[in-house]
Amino acid sequence: MAILHLSDLHFGRVKKQDETEDIFVRKGEILQGLLESIQKVQIHIDHIIVTGDIAWFGKKKDFDEALIWFRNLLSITHLNGKDITFCPGNHDVNRQYWCSNTNINYKDIDKIDELYKYDNVYEFETPLYNYEKFCETLGVEPFHYPKNDAWVSSYSLGYKDITLSNENKLRIVSFDTSILSSIKGYPDDKMVIGQKQVYELKKYGIIGENTEIYKI
C-alpha cells in the first residue's frame, strides 16, 4: 500500500506578503516540479490524502486553480477522484461568511465541544462552500458521520472506507479542525478536534479497538 500525502499547497496565493515571498513568486515552478517528481516515482500510488490548506483565502478562484493542478496529478498517477481524500484547513474557509456563533473564546472548551457535536456542525457548512464544490467537481467520495442514528455526507468530517488495488480495505477518518476558524476573531493557532465526535465514532465502532480494517 502506497499513500501519497500532501498538505498546505495554498493555491490562490500570489501576492508578496512576507519573508517567504520569493517562494510564492516561484509557486508555479515549484508545483510543476512536484508533479514531475511524483511522476518519476517507481511505485504505484494507491491513494492520495491532502490534509488541508488547499486554498489561501477559501475563495472560488483559489479552488479553480487547485482543480487544474489536481486533475493533472490524477492524470499522471492514473487515478481518479475516488482515489483522493481531502480534509479542510483553516485557509480553506471563506471568512466572508462567518459562523453565527461569534462569542466563543478558545478557553471555552465546553462551548467548543458542543459546537463540534455532529448535531451542530451543519452551522459551519457555508464558509466551506467553495471547498465542498471543489471536492464535488473533482469527483471525491465524501465522508459520512452519524446524526440522529442516520448517516450524513460531508467533505469535511466523518469517515469513509476505500478499496485499494489489492482489494484490501482502508478506513480514513477526518476530524475537521478548520471549523473554529469560521468564528470571527478566533485565533488560528488554537484549533482543536471535537471530543464528542471521537466518542460518537467509537460508539458506532468506526474507530477504536476493532482491528478488522486499517485506519488512518
One Martini backbone bead per residue (centre of mass of N, CA, C, O) as a GRO file, in nm:
protein
  216
    1MET     BB    1   0.094   0.037   0.025
    2ALA     BB    2   0.045   0.371  -0.123
    3ILE     BB    3   0.074   0.699   0.016
    4LEU     BB    4  -0.005   1.027  -0.075
    5HIS     BB    5   0.115   1.315   0.102
    6LEU     BB    6  -0.048   1.631   0.134
    7SER     BB    7   0.020   1.994   0.208
    8ASP     BB    8  -0.004   2.326   0.187
    9LEU     BB    9  -0.042   2.464  -0.120
   10HIS     BB   10  -0.191   2.739  -0.163
   11PHE     BB   11  -0.401   2.826  -0.356
   12GLY     BB   12  -0.405   3.183  -0.460
   13ARG     BB   13  -0.122   3.274  -0.393
   14VAL     BB   14   0.051   3.591  -0.516
   15LYS     BB   15   0.140   3.776  -0.301
   16LYS     BB   16   0.352   3.985  -0.143
   17GLN     BB   17   0.402   3.956   0.232
   18ASP     BB   18   0.687   3.823   0.308
   19GLU     BB   19   0.975   3.633   0.359
   20THR     BB   20   0.828   3.410   0.150
   21GLU     BB   21   0.792   3.541  -0.137
   22ASP     BB   22   0.989   3.384  -0.325
   23ILE     BB   23   0.831   3.118  -0.317
   24PHE     BB   24   0.555   3.231  -0.438
   25VAL     BB   25   0.670   3.329  -0.706
   26ARG     BB   26   0.754   3.003  -0.757
   27LYS     BB   27   0.498   2.824  -0.750
   28GLY     BB   28   0.462   2.704  -1.035
   29GLU     BB   29   0.740   2.566  -1.047
   30ILE     BB   30   0.708   2.389  -0.793
   31LEU     BB   31   0.443   2.236  -0.875
   32GLN     BB   32   0.563   2.115  -1.131
   33GLY     BB   33   0.794   1.966  -0.990
   34LEU     BB   34   0.612   1.784  -0.822
   35LEU     BB   35   0.482   1.631  -1.054
   36GLU     BB   36   0.749   1.520  -1.171
   37SER     BB   37   0.832   1.362  -0.917
   38ILE     BB   38   0.582   1.177  -0.901
   39GLN     BB   39   0.615   1.052  -1.190
   40LYS     BB   40   0.900   0.905  -1.104
   41VAL     BB   41   0.771   0.709  -0.942
   42GLN     BB   42   0.801   0.339  -0.910
   43ILE     BB   43   0.524   0.337  -0.764
   44HIS     BB   44   0.212   0.261  -0.675
   45ILE     BB   45  -0.057   0.467  -0.615
   46ASP     BB   46  -0.345   0.427  -0.419
   47HIS     BB   47  -0.347   0.709  -0.250
   48ILE     BB   48  -0.469   1.042  -0.169
   49ILE     BB   49  -0.368   1.281   0.088
   50VAL     BB   50  -0.515   1.600   0.198
   51THR     BB   51  -0.426   1.818   0.484
   52GLY     BB   52  -0.493   2.097   0.386
   53ASP     BB   53  -0.464   2.396   0.241
   54ILE     BB   54  -0.543   2.445  -0.066
   55ALA     BB   55  -0.588   2.731   0.003
   56TRP     BB   56  -0.592   3.082   0.109
   57PHE     BB   57  -0.917   3.214   0.112
   58GLY     BB   58  -1.156   3.017   0.010
   59LYS     BB   59  -1.190   3.072  -0.289
   60LYS     BB   60  -1.282   3.000  -0.601
   61LYS     BB   61  -1.008   3.070  -0.744
   62ASP     BB   62  -0.839   2.878  -0.578
   63PHE     BB   63  -0.995   2.611  -0.666
   64ASP     BB   64  -0.957   2.644  -0.970
   65GLU     BB   65  -0.651   2.610  -0.956
   66ALA     BB   66  -0.649   2.334  -0.810
   67LEU     BB   67  -0.807   2.166  -1.019
   68ILE     BB   68  -0.592   2.157  -1.237
   69TRP     BB   69  -0.366   2.022  -1.072
   70PHE     BB   70  -0.525   1.765  -0.975
   71ARG     BB   71  -0.584   1.657  -1.257
   72ASN     BB   72  -0.286   1.612  -1.322
   73LEU     BB   73  -0.226   1.420  -1.090
   74LEU     BB   74  -0.429   1.198  -1.172
   75SER     BB   75  -0.308   1.144  -1.449
   76ILE     BB   76  -0.008   1.056  -1.360
   77THR     BB   77  -0.139   0.827  -1.148
   78HIS     BB   78  -0.397   0.682  -1.257
   79LEU     BB   79  -0.639   0.837  -1.129
   80ASN     BB   80  -0.922   0.938  -0.933
   81GLY     BB   81  -1.143   1.098  -0.726
   82LYS     BB   82  -1.170   0.829  -0.543
   83ASP     BB   83  -0.833   0.849  -0.485
   84ILE     BB   84  -0.910   1.109  -0.306
   85THR     BB   85  -0.836   1.298   0.002
   86PHE     BB   86  -0.991   1.549   0.200
   87CYS     BB   87  -0.910   1.811   0.434
   88PRO     BB   88  -0.961   2.094   0.596
   89GLY     BB   89  -0.839   2.414   0.644
   90ASN     BB   90  -0.827   2.739   0.743
   91HIS     BB   91  -0.781   2.837   0.431
   92ASP     BB   92  -1.066   2.698   0.327
   93VAL     BB   93  -1.201   2.936   0.458
   94ASN     BB   94  -1.461   3.166   0.403
   95ARG     BB   95  -1.463   3.475   0.586
   96GLN     BB   96  -1.725   3.611   0.459
   97TYR     BB   97  -1.860   3.353   0.620
   98TRP     BB   98  -1.966   3.358   0.916
   99CYS     BB   99  -2.031   3.231   1.196
  100SER     BB  100  -2.286   3.270   1.432
  101ASN     BB  101  -2.066   3.198   1.645
  102THR     BB  102  -1.899   3.486   1.812
  103ASN     BB  103  -1.853   3.398   2.148
  104ILE     BB  104  -1.580   3.232   2.124
  105ASN     BB  105  -1.341   3.099   2.331
  106TYR     BB  106  -1.059   2.901   2.356
  107LYS     BB  107  -1.141   2.837   2.671
  108ASP     BB  108  -1.433   2.718   2.578
  109ILE     BB  109  -1.457   2.393   2.578
  110ASP     BB  110  -1.760   2.330   2.609
  111LYS     BB  111  -1.857   2.498   2.366
  112ILE     BB  112  -1.681   2.366   2.153
  113ASP     BB  113  -1.786   2.075   2.192
  114GLU     BB  114  -2.075   2.147   2.110
  115LEU     BB  115  -2.013   2.239   1.818
  116TYR     BB  116  -1.882   1.941   1.746
  117LYS     BB  117  -2.133   1.822   1.720
  118TYR     BB  118  -2.303   1.658   1.478
  119ASP     BB  119  -2.569   1.833   1.522
  120ASN     BB  120  -2.394   2.130   1.463
  121VAL     BB  121  -2.194   2.144   1.203
  122TYR     BB  122  -2.383   2.271   0.982
  123GLU     BB  123  -2.315   2.576   1.057
  124PHE     BB  124  -2.020   2.541   0.885
  125GLU     BB  125  -2.077   2.514   0.568
  126THR     BB  126  -2.064   2.790   0.420
  127PRO     BB  127  -1.745   2.857   0.441
  128LEU     BB  128  -1.711   2.561   0.261
  129TYR     BB  129  -1.835   2.573  -0.026
  130ASN     BB  130  -1.587   2.582  -0.222
  131TYR     BB  131  -1.462   2.321  -0.122
  132GLU     BB  132  -1.704   2.132  -0.184
  133LYS     BB  133  -1.719   2.189  -0.491
  134PHE     BB  134  -1.439   2.088  -0.552
  135CYS     BB  135  -1.481   1.795  -0.464
  136GLU     BB  136  -1.723   1.737  -0.647
  137THR     BB  137  -1.582   1.802  -0.923
  138LEU     BB  138  -1.348   1.578  -0.873
  139GLY     BB  139  -1.497   1.313  -0.741
  140VAL     BB  140  -1.521   1.288  -0.443
  141GLU     BB  141  -1.555   1.102  -0.167
  142PRO     BB  142  -1.739   1.113   0.097
  143PHE     BB  143  -1.816   1.136   0.404
  144HIS     BB  144  -1.946   1.000   0.725
  145TYR     BB  145  -2.200   1.086   0.973
  146PRO     BB  146  -2.368   1.085   1.272
  147LYS     BB  147  -2.738   1.158   1.283
  148ASN     BB  148  -2.989   1.042   1.438
  149ASP     BB  149  -2.915   0.746   1.322
  150ALA     BB  150  -2.785   0.871   1.078
  151TRP     BB  151  -2.626   0.942   0.755
  152VAL     BB  152  -2.396   1.199   0.672
  153SER     BB  153  -2.264   1.397   0.432
  154SER     BB  154  -1.903   1.483   0.386
  155TYR     BB  155  -1.592   1.679   0.314
  156SER     BB  156  -1.478   1.711   0.632
  157LEU     BB  157  -1.632   1.476   0.806
  158GLY     BB  158  -1.556   1.150   0.921
  159TYR     BB  159  -1.603   0.858   0.710
  160LYS     BB  160  -1.421   0.615   0.495
  161ASP     BB  161  -1.420   0.348   0.263
  162ILE     BB  162  -1.156   0.189   0.084
  163THR     BB  163  -1.037   0.038  -0.219
  164LEU     BB  164  -0.774  -0.125  -0.317
  165SER     BB  165  -0.593  -0.283  -0.562
  166ASN     BB  166  -0.581  -0.548  -0.352
  167GLU     BB  167  -0.879  -0.527  -0.197
  168ASN     BB  168  -0.822  -0.372   0.033
  169LYS     BB  169  -0.905  -0.197   0.324
  170LEU     BB  170  -0.965   0.158   0.403
  171ARG     BB  171  -0.980   0.388   0.677
  172ILE     BB  172  -1.100   0.727   0.682
  173VAL     BB  173  -1.052   0.993   0.921
  174SER     BB  174  -1.219   1.310   0.997
  175PHE     BB  175  -1.101   1.605   1.174
  176ASP     BB  176  -1.222   1.936   1.173
  177THR     BB  177  -1.031   2.220   1.262
  178SER     BB  178  -1.162   2.461   1.079
  179ILE     BB  179  -1.425   2.541   1.218
  180LEU     BB  180  -1.316   2.778   1.412
  181SER     BB  181  -1.226   2.980   1.172
  182SER     BB  182  -1.543   3.083   1.135
  183ILE     BB  183  -1.479   3.254   1.384
  184LYS     BB  184  -1.470   3.558   1.482
  185GLY     BB  185  -1.145   3.602   1.624
  186TYR     BB  186  -1.026   3.332   1.605
  187PRO     BB  187  -0.743   3.163   1.666
  188ASP     BB  188  -0.540   2.971   1.453
  189ASP     BB  189  -0.360   2.837   1.709
  190LYS     BB  190  -0.655   2.695   1.849
  191MET     BB  191  -0.706   2.426   1.733
  192VAL     BB  192  -0.948   2.156   1.739
  193ILE     BB  193  -1.098   1.868   1.831
  194GLY     BB  194  -1.382   1.664   1.878
  195GLN     BB  195  -1.469   1.462   2.132
  196LYS     BB  196  -1.763   1.379   2.045
  197GLN     BB  197  -1.676   1.252   1.781
  198VAL     BB  198  -1.510   1.027   1.898
  199TYR     BB  199  -1.739   0.892   2.062
  200GLU     BB  200  -1.928   0.834   1.826
  201LEU     BB  201  -1.734   0.651   1.660
  202LYS     BB  202  -1.703   0.445   1.886
  203LYS     BB  203  -2.001   0.364   1.920
  204TYR     BB  204  -2.007   0.262   1.599
  205GLY     BB  205  -1.712   0.125   1.536
  206ILE     BB  206  -1.511   0.303   1.360
  207ILE     BB  207  -1.342   0.327   1.612
  208GLY     BB  208  -1.078   0.153   1.786
  209GLU     BB  209  -1.031  -0.195   1.853
  210ASN     BB  210  -1.085  -0.250   1.572
  211THR     BB  211  -0.886  -0.476   1.339
  212GLU     BB  212  -1.023  -0.528   1.046
  213ILE     BB  213  -0.923  -0.228   0.978
  214TYR     BB  214  -0.738   0.009   0.842
  215LYS     BB  215  -0.640   0.329   0.992
  216ILE     BB  216  -0.638   0.711   0.940
   0.00000   0.00000   0.00000
